[in-house]
mmCIF file of C-alpha atoms and ligand atoms in Angstrom:
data_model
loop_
_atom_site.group_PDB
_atom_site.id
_atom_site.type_symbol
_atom_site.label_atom_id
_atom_site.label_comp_id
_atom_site.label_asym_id
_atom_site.label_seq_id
_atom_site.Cartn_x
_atom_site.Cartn_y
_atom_site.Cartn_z
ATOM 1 C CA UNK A 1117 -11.258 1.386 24.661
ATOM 2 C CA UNK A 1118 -8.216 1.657 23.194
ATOM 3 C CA UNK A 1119 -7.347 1.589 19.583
ATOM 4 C CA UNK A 1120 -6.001 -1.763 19.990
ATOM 5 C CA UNK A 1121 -9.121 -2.877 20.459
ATOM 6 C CA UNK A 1122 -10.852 -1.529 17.477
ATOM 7 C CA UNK A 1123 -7.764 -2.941 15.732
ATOM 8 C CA UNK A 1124 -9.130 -6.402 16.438
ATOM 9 C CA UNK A 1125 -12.715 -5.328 15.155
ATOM 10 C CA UNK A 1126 -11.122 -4.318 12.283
ATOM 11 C CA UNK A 1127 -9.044 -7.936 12.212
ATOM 12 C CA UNK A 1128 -12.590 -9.420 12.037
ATOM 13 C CA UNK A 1129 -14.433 -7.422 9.460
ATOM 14 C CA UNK A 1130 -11.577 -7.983 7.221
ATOM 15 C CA UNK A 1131 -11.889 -12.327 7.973
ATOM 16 C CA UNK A 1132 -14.940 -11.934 7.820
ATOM 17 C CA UNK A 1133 -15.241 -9.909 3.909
ATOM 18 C CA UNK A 1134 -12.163 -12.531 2.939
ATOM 19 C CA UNK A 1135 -14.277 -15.357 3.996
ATOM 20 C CA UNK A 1136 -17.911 -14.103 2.338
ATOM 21 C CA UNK A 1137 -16.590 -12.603 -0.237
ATOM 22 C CA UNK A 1138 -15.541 -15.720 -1.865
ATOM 23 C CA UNK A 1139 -12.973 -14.259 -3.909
ATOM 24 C CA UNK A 1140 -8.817 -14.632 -3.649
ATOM 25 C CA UNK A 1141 -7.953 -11.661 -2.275
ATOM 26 C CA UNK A 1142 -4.847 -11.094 -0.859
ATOM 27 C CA UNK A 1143 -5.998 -9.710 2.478
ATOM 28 C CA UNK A 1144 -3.145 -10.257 5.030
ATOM 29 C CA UNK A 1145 -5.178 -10.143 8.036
ATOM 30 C CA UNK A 1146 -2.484 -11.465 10.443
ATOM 31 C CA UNK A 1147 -0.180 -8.602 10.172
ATOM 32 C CA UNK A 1148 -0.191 -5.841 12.160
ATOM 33 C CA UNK A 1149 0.004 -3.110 9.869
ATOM 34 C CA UNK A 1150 -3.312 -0.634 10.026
ATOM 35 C CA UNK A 1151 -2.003 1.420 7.022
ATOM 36 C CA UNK A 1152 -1.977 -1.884 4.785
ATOM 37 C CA UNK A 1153 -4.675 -1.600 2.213
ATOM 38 C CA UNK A 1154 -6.641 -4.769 1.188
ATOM 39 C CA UNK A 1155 -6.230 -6.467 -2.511
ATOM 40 C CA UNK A 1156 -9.545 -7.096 -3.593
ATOM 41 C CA UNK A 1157 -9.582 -8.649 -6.579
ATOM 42 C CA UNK A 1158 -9.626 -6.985 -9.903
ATOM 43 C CA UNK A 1159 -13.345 -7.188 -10.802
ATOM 44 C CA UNK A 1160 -14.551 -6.348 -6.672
ATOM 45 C CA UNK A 1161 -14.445 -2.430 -5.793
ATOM 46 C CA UNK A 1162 -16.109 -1.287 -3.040
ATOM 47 C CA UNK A 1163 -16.491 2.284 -3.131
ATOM 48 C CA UNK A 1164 -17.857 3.227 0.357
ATOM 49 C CA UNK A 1165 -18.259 2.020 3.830
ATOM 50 C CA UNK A 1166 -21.763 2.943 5.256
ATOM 51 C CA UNK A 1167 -22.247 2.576 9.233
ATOM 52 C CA UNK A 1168 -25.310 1.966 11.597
ATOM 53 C CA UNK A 1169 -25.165 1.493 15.258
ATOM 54 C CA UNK A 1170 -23.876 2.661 18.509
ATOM 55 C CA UNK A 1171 -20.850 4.186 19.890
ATOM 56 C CA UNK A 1172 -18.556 1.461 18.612
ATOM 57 C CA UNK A 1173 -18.839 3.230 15.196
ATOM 58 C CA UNK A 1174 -20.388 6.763 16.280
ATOM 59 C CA UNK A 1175 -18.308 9.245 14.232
ATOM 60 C CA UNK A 1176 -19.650 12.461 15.760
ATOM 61 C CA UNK A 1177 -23.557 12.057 15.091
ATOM 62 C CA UNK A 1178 -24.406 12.607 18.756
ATOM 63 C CA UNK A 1179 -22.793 16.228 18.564
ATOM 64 C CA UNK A 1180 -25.763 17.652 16.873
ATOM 65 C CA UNK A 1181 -27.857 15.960 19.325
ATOM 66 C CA UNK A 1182 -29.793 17.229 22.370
ATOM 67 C CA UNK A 1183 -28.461 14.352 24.156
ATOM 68 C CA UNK A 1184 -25.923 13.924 27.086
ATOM 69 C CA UNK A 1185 -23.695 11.259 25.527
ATOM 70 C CA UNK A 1186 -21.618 12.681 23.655
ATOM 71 C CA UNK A 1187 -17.449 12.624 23.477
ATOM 72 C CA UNK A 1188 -16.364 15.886 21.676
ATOM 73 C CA UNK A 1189 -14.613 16.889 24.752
ATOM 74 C CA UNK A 1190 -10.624 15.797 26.158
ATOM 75 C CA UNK A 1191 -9.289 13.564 26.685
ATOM 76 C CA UNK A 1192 -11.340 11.670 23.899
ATOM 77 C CA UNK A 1193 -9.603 12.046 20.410
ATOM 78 C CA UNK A 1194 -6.526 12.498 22.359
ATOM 79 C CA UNK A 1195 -4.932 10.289 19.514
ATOM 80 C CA UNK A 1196 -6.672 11.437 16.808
ATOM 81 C CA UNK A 1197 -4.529 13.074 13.757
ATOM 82 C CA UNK A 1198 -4.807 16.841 14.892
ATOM 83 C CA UNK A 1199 -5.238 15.645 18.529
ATOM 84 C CA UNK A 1200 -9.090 16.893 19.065
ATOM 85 C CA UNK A 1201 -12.145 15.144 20.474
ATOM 86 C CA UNK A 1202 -14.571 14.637 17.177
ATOM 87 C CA UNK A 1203 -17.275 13.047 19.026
ATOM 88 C CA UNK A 1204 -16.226 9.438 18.152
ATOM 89 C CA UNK A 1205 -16.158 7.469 21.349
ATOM 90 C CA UNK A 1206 -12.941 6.611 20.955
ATOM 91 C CA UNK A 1207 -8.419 8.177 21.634
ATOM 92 C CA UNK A 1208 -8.820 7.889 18.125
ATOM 93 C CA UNK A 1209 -10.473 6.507 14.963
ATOM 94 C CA UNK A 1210 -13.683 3.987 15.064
ATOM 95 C CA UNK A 1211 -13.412 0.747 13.540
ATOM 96 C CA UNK A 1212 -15.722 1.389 10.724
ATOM 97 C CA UNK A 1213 -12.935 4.515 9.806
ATOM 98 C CA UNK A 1214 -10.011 1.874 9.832
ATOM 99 C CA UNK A 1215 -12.098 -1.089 7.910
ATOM 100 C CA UNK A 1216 -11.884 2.419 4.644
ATOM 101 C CA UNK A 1217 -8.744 2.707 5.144
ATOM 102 C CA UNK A 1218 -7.874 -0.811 4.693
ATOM 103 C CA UNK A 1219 -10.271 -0.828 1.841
ATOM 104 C CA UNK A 1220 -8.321 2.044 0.750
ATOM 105 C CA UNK A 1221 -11.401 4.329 0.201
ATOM 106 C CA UNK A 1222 -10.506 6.904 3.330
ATOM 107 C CA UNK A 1223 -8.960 7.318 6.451
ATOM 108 C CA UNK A 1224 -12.349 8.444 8.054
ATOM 109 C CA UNK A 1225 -16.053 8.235 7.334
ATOM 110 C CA UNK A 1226 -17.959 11.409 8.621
ATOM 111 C CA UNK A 1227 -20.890 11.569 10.785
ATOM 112 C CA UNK A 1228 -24.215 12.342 8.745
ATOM 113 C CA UNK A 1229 -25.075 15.057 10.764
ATOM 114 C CA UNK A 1230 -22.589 16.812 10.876
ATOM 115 C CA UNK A 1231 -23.850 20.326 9.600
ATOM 116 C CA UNK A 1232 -20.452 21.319 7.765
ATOM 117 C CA UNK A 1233 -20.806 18.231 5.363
ATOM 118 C CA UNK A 1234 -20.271 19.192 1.652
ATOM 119 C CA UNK A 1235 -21.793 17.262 -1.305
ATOM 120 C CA UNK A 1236 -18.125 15.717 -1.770
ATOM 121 C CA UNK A 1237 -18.097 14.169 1.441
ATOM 122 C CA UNK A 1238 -20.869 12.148 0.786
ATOM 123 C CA UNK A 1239 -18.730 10.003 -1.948
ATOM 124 C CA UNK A 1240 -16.909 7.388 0.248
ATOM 125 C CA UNK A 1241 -20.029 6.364 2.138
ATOM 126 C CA UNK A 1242 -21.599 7.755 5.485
ATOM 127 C CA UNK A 1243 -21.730 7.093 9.157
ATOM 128 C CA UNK A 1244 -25.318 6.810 11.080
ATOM 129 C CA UNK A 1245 -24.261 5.466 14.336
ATOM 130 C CA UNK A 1246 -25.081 7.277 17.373
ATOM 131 C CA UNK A 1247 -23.671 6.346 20.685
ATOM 132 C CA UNK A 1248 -26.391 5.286 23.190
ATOM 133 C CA UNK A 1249 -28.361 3.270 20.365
ATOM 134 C CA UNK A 1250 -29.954 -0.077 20.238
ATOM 135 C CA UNK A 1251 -31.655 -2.799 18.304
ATOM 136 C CA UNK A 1252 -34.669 -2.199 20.822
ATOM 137 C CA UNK A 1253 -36.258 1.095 20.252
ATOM 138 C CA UNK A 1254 -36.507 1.843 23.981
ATOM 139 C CA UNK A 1255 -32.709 2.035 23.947
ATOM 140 C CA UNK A 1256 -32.225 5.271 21.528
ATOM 141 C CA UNK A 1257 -35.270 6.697 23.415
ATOM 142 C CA UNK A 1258 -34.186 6.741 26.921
ATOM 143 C CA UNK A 1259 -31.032 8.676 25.777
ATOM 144 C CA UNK A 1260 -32.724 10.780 23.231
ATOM 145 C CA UNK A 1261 -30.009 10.021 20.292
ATOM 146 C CA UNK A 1262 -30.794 7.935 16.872
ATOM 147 C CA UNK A 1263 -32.901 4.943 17.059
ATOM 148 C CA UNK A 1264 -31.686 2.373 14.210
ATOM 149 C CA UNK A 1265 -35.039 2.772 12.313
ATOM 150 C CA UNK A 1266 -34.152 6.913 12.398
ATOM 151 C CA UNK A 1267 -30.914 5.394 11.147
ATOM 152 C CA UNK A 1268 -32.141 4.046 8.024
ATOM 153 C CA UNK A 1269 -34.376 7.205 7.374
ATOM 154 C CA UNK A 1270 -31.240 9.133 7.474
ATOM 155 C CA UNK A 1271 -30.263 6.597 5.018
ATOM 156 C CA UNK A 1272 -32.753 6.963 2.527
ATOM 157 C CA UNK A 1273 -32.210 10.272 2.727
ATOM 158 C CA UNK A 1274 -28.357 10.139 1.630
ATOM 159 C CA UNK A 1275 -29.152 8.201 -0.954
ATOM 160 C CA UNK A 1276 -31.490 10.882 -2.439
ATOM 161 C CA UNK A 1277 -28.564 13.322 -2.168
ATOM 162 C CA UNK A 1278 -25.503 11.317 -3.483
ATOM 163 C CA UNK A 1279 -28.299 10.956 -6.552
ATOM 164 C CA UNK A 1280 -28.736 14.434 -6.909
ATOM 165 C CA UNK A 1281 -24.738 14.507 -7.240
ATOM 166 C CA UNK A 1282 -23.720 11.580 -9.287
ATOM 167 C CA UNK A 1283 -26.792 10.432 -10.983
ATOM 168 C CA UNK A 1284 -29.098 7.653 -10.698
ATOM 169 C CA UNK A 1285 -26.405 4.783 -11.885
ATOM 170 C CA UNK A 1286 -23.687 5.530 -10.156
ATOM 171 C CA UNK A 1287 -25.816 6.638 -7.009
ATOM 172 C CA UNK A 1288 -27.360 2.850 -7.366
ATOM 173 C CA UNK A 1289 -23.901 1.535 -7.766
ATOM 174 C CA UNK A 1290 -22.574 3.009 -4.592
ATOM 175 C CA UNK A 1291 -25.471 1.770 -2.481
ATOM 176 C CA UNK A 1292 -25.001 -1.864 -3.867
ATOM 177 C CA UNK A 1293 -21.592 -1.965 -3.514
ATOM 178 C CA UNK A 1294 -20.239 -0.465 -0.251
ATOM 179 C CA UNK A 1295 -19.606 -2.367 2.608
ATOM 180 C CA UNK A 1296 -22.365 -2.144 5.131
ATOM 181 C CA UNK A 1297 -21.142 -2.385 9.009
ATOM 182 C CA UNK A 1298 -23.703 -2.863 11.566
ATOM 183 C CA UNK A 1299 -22.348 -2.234 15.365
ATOM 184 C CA UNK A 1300 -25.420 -2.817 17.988
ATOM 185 C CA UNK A 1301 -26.829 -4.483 20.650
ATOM 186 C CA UNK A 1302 -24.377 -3.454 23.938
ATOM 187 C CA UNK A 1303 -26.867 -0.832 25.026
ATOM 188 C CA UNK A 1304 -30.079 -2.898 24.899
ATOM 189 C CA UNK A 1305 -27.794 -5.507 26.969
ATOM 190 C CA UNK A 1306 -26.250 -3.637 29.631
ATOM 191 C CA UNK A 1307 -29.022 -0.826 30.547
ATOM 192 C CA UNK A 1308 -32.385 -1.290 28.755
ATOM 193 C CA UNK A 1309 -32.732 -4.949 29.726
ATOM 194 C CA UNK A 1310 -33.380 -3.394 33.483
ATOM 195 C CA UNK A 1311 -36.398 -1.844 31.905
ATOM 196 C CA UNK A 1312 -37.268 -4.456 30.377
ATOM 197 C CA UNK A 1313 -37.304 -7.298 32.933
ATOM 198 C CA UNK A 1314 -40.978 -7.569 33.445
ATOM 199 C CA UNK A 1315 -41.400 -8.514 29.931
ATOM 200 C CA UNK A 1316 -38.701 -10.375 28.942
ATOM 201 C CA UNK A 1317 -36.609 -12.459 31.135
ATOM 202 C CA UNK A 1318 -32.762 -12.938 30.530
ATOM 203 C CA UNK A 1319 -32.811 -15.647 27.676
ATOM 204 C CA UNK A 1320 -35.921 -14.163 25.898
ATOM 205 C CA UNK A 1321 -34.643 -10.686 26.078
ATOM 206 C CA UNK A 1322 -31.431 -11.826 23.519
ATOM 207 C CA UNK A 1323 -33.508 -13.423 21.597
ATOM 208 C CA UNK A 1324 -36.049 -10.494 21.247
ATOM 209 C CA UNK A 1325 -32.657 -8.343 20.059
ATOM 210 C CA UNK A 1326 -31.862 -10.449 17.698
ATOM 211 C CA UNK A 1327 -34.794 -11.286 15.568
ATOM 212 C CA UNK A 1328 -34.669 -7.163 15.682
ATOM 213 C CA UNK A 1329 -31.552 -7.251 14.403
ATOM 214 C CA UNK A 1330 -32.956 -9.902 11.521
ATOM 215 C CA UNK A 1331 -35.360 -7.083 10.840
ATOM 216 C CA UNK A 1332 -32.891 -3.792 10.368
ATOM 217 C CA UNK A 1333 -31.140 -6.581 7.857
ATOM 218 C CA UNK A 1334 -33.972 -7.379 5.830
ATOM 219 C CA UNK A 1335 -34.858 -3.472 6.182
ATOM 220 C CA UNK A 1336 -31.461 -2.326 5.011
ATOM 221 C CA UNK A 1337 -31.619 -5.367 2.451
ATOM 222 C CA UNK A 1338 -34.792 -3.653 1.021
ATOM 223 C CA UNK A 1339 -33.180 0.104 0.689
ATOM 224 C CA UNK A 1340 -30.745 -2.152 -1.673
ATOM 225 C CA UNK A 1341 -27.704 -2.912 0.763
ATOM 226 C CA UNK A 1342 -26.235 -6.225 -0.584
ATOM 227 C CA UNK A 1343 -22.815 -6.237 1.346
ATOM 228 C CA UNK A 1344 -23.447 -6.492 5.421
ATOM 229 C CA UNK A 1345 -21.358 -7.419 8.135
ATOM 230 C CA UNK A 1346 -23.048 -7.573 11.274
ATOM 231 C CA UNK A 1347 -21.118 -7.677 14.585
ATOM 232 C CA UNK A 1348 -21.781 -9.597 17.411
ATOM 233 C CA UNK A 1349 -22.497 -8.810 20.736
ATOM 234 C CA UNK A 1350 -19.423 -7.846 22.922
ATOM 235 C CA UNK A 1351 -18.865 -9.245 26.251
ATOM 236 C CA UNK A 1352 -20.814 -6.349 27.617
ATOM 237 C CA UNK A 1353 -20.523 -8.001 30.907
ATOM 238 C CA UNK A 1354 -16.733 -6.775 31.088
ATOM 239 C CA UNK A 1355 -17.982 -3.219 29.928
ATOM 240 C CA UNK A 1356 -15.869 -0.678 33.131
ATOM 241 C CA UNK A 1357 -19.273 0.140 34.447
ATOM 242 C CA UNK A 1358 -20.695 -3.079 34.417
ATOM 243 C CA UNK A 1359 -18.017 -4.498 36.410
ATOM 244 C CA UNK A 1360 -17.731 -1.699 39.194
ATOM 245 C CA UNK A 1361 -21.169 -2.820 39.754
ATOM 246 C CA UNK A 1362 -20.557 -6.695 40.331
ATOM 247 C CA UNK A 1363 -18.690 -5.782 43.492
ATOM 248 C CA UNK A 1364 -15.343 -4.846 44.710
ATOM 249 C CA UNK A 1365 -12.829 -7.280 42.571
ATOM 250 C CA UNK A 1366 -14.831 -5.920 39.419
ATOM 251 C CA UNK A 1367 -14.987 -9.302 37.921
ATOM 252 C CA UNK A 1368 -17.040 -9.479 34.326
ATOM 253 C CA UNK A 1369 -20.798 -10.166 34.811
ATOM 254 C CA UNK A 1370 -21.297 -13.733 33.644
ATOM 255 C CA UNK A 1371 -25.036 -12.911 33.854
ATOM 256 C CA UNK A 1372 -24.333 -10.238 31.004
ATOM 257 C CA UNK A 1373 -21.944 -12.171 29.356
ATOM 258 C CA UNK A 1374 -24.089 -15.010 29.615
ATOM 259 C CA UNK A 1375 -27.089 -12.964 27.389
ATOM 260 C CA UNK A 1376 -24.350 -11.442 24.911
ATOM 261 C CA UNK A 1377 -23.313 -15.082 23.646
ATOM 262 C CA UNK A 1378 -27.231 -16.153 23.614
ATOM 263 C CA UNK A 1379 -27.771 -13.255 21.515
ATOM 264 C CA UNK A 1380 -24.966 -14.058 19.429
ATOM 265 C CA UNK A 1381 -25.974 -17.820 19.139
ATOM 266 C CA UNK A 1382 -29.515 -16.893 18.145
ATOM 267 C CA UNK A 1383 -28.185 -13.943 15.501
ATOM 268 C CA UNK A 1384 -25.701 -16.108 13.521
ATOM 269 C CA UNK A 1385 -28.537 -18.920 12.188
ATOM 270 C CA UNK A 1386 -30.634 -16.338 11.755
ATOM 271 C CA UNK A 1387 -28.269 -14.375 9.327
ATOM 272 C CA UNK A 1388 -27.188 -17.266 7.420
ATOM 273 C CA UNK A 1389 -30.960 -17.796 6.798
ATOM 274 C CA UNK A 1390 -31.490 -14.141 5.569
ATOM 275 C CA UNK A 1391 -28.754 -14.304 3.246
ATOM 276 C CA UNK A 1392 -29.830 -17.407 1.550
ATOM 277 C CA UNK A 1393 -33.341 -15.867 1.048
ATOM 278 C CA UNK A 1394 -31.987 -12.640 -0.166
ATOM 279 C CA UNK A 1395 -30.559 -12.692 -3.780
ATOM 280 C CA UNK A 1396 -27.594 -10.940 -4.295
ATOM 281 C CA UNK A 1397 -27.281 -10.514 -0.661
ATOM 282 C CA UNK A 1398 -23.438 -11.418 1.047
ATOM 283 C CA UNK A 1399 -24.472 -10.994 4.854
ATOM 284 C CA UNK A 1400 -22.069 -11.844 7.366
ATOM 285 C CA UNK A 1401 -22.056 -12.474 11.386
ATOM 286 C CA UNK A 1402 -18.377 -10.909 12.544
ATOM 287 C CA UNK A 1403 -17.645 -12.898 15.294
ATOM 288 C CA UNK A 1404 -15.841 -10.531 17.782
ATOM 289 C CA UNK A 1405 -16.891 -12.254 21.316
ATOM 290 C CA UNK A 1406 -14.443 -14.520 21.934
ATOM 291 C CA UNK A 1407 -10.844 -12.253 20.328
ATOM 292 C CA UNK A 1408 -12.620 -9.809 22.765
ATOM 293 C CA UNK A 1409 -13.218 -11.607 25.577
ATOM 294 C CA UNK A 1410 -9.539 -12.924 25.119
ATOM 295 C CA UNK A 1411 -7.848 -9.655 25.311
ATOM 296 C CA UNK A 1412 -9.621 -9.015 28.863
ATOM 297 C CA UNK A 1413 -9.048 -12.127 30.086
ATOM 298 C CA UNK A 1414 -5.024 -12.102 28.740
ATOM 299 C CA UNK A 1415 -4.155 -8.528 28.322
ATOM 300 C CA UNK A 1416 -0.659 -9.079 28.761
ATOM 301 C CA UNK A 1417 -0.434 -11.398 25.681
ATOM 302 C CA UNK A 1418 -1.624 -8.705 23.699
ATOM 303 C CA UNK A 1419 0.650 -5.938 25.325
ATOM 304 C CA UNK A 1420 -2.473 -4.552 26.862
ATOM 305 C CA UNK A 1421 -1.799 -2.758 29.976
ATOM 306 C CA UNK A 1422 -4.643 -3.978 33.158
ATOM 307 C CA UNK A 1423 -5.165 -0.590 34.489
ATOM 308 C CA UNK A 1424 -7.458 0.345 30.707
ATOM 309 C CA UNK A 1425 -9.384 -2.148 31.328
HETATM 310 C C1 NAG B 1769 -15.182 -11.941 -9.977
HETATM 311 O O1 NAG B 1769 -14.672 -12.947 -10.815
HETATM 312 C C2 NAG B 1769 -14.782 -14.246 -10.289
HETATM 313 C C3 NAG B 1769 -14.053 -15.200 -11.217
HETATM 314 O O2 NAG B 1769 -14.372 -14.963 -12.557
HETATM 315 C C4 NAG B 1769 -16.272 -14.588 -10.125
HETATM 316 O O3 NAG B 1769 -16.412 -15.882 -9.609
HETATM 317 C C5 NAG B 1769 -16.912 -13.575 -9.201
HETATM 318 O O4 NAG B 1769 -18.291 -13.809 -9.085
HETATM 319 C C6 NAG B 1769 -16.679 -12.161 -9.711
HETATM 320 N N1 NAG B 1769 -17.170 -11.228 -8.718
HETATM 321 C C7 NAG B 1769 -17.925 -10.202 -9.019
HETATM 322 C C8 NAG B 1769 -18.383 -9.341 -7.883
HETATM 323 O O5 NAG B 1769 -18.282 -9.953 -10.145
HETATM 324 C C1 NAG B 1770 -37.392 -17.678 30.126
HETATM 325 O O1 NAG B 1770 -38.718 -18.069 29.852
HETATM 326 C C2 NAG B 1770 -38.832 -19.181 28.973
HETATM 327 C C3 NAG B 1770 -40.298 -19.413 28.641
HETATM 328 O O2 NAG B 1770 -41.158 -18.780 29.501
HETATM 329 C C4 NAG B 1770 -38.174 -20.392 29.593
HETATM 330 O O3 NAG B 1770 -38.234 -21.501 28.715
HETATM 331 C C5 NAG B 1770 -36.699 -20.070 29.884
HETATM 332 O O4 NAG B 1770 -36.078 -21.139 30.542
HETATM 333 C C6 NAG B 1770 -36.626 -18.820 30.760
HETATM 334 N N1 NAG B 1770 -35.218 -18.475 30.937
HETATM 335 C C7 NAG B 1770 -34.667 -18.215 32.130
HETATM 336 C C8 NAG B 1770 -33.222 -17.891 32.161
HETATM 337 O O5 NAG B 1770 -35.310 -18.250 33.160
#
């Protein structure tokens, strides 16, 4: 994907925190500037951005993995600062990297597991995602990287160490104040669903992912996360892959598509629900279907070139 893509991810977190946020900031979403940093307003920080997911966000976890997805090779990072492949599947940065620097908080968020992590490192929040993962356990297991629940041990772990550095106030401050991003659901779509078929057919299978993804919200709710934007599905049916497969004019899968925006219709009620039962709470559902789907469908209007895609 190219970074223009993530840009629009990061178009839609930043709605999306405007909207929930309920306060007047002075977030110019519209224009195209990724260096731009946000105006929150005066009494809003938010001093880190904490990730879970999949390879949308996956900063380099999967290196330290015994796992054959990983990206720490060229020509990924080819556009990264320093030109080198960090493991993010990505040219460049991840959208949860450009949503801190908007926030002005950092230009990147480092993978947990990365082994040269210092204490310091820990300050500006954390990344968890690992490419290959899913909100159905199966997913992170037929790959062998980090299932979501894993993700959240990981989690509870950090939070024990950025205690250990700052104390037990600020430590409790950070983890109720960042902004949560939670990037899942293409894997469980577009390759554990085939395992899956017996069980579940293609309307209950979206449905299945997303009271799962209810339940990592509530989970993550209970470890004390208050501010968490979940993404919608993508229109996984448009993934390369997936359309090689639907024959020689590689036209999207509507089938796929089809369970993306059933999964995304079932999710968004569903959130909305959580939040209002969870004091404190400000989820959000970050619509990024249709901007998505958009761009594939009309690349040229957004100076997308059709041989990426
Ligand atoms: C910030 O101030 C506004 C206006 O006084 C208030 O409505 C809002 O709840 C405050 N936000 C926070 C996070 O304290
Ligand atoms: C899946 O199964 C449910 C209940 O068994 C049924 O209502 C639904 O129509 C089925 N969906 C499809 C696409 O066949």
């Amino acid at each position: 994907m190219s970074s223009l893509v993530y840009f629009v991810f990061l178009l839609a977190v930043v709605k999306a925190s405007r909207n929930t946020l309920h306060e007047k900031s002075e977030v110019d979403a519209e224009k195209p500037k990724l260096a731009a940093t946000i105006m929150l307003p005066r009494n809003v920080t938010i001093p880190g951005v904490i990730a879970f997911g999949d390879s949308i966000v996956d900063s380099g976890n999967n290196n330290n993995l015994r796992t054959i997805l990983k990206c720490n090779f060229p020509p990924y990072g080819q556009d990264f600062g320093g030109k080198f492949a960090t493991g993010r599947f990505s040219d460049g940065r991840v959208p949860s990297d450009f949503v801190a620097e908007r926030l002005g908080i950092a230009k990147t968020i480092p993978a947990y597991l990365d082994p040269a992590l210092k204490g310091k490192d820990l300050l500006k929040g954390i990344n968890f995602a690992s490419g290959g993962s899913g909100y159905d356990p199966l997913t992170a297991k037929i790959v062998r990287v980090v299932s979501l629940e894993d993700q959240l041990k990981y989690f509870e772990e950090y939070k024990g160490k950025i205690k250990a550095i700052v104390g037990e106030e600020k430590a409790n401050y950070m983890v109720e104040n960042s902004l949560y991003l939670v990037v899942a659901s293409s894997n469980d779509l577009a390759h554990t669903y085939i395992a899956r078929s017996l069980r579940y057919n293609s309307t209950e299978y979206p449905d299945y992912l997303a009271d799962m993804t209810s339940k990592f919200v509530k989970k993550l709710y209970g470890l004390g996360a208050r501010r968490i934007a979940v993404f919608s599905a993508v229109p996984v049916g448009c993934l390369p892959s997936r359309r090689t497969l639907n024959g020689v004019k590689r036209k999207c899968s509507e089938n796929l598509n089809k369970m993306a925006l059933q999964f995304n219709a079932k999710l968004s009620p569903e959130l909305v629900a959580l939040r209002k039962k969870s004091p404190g709470s400000k989820i959000v559902f970050v619509e990024v279907y249709d901007i998505l789907h958009n761009m594939i469908e009309n690349p040229k209007k957004y100076d997308m070139k059709c041989d990426i895609l």
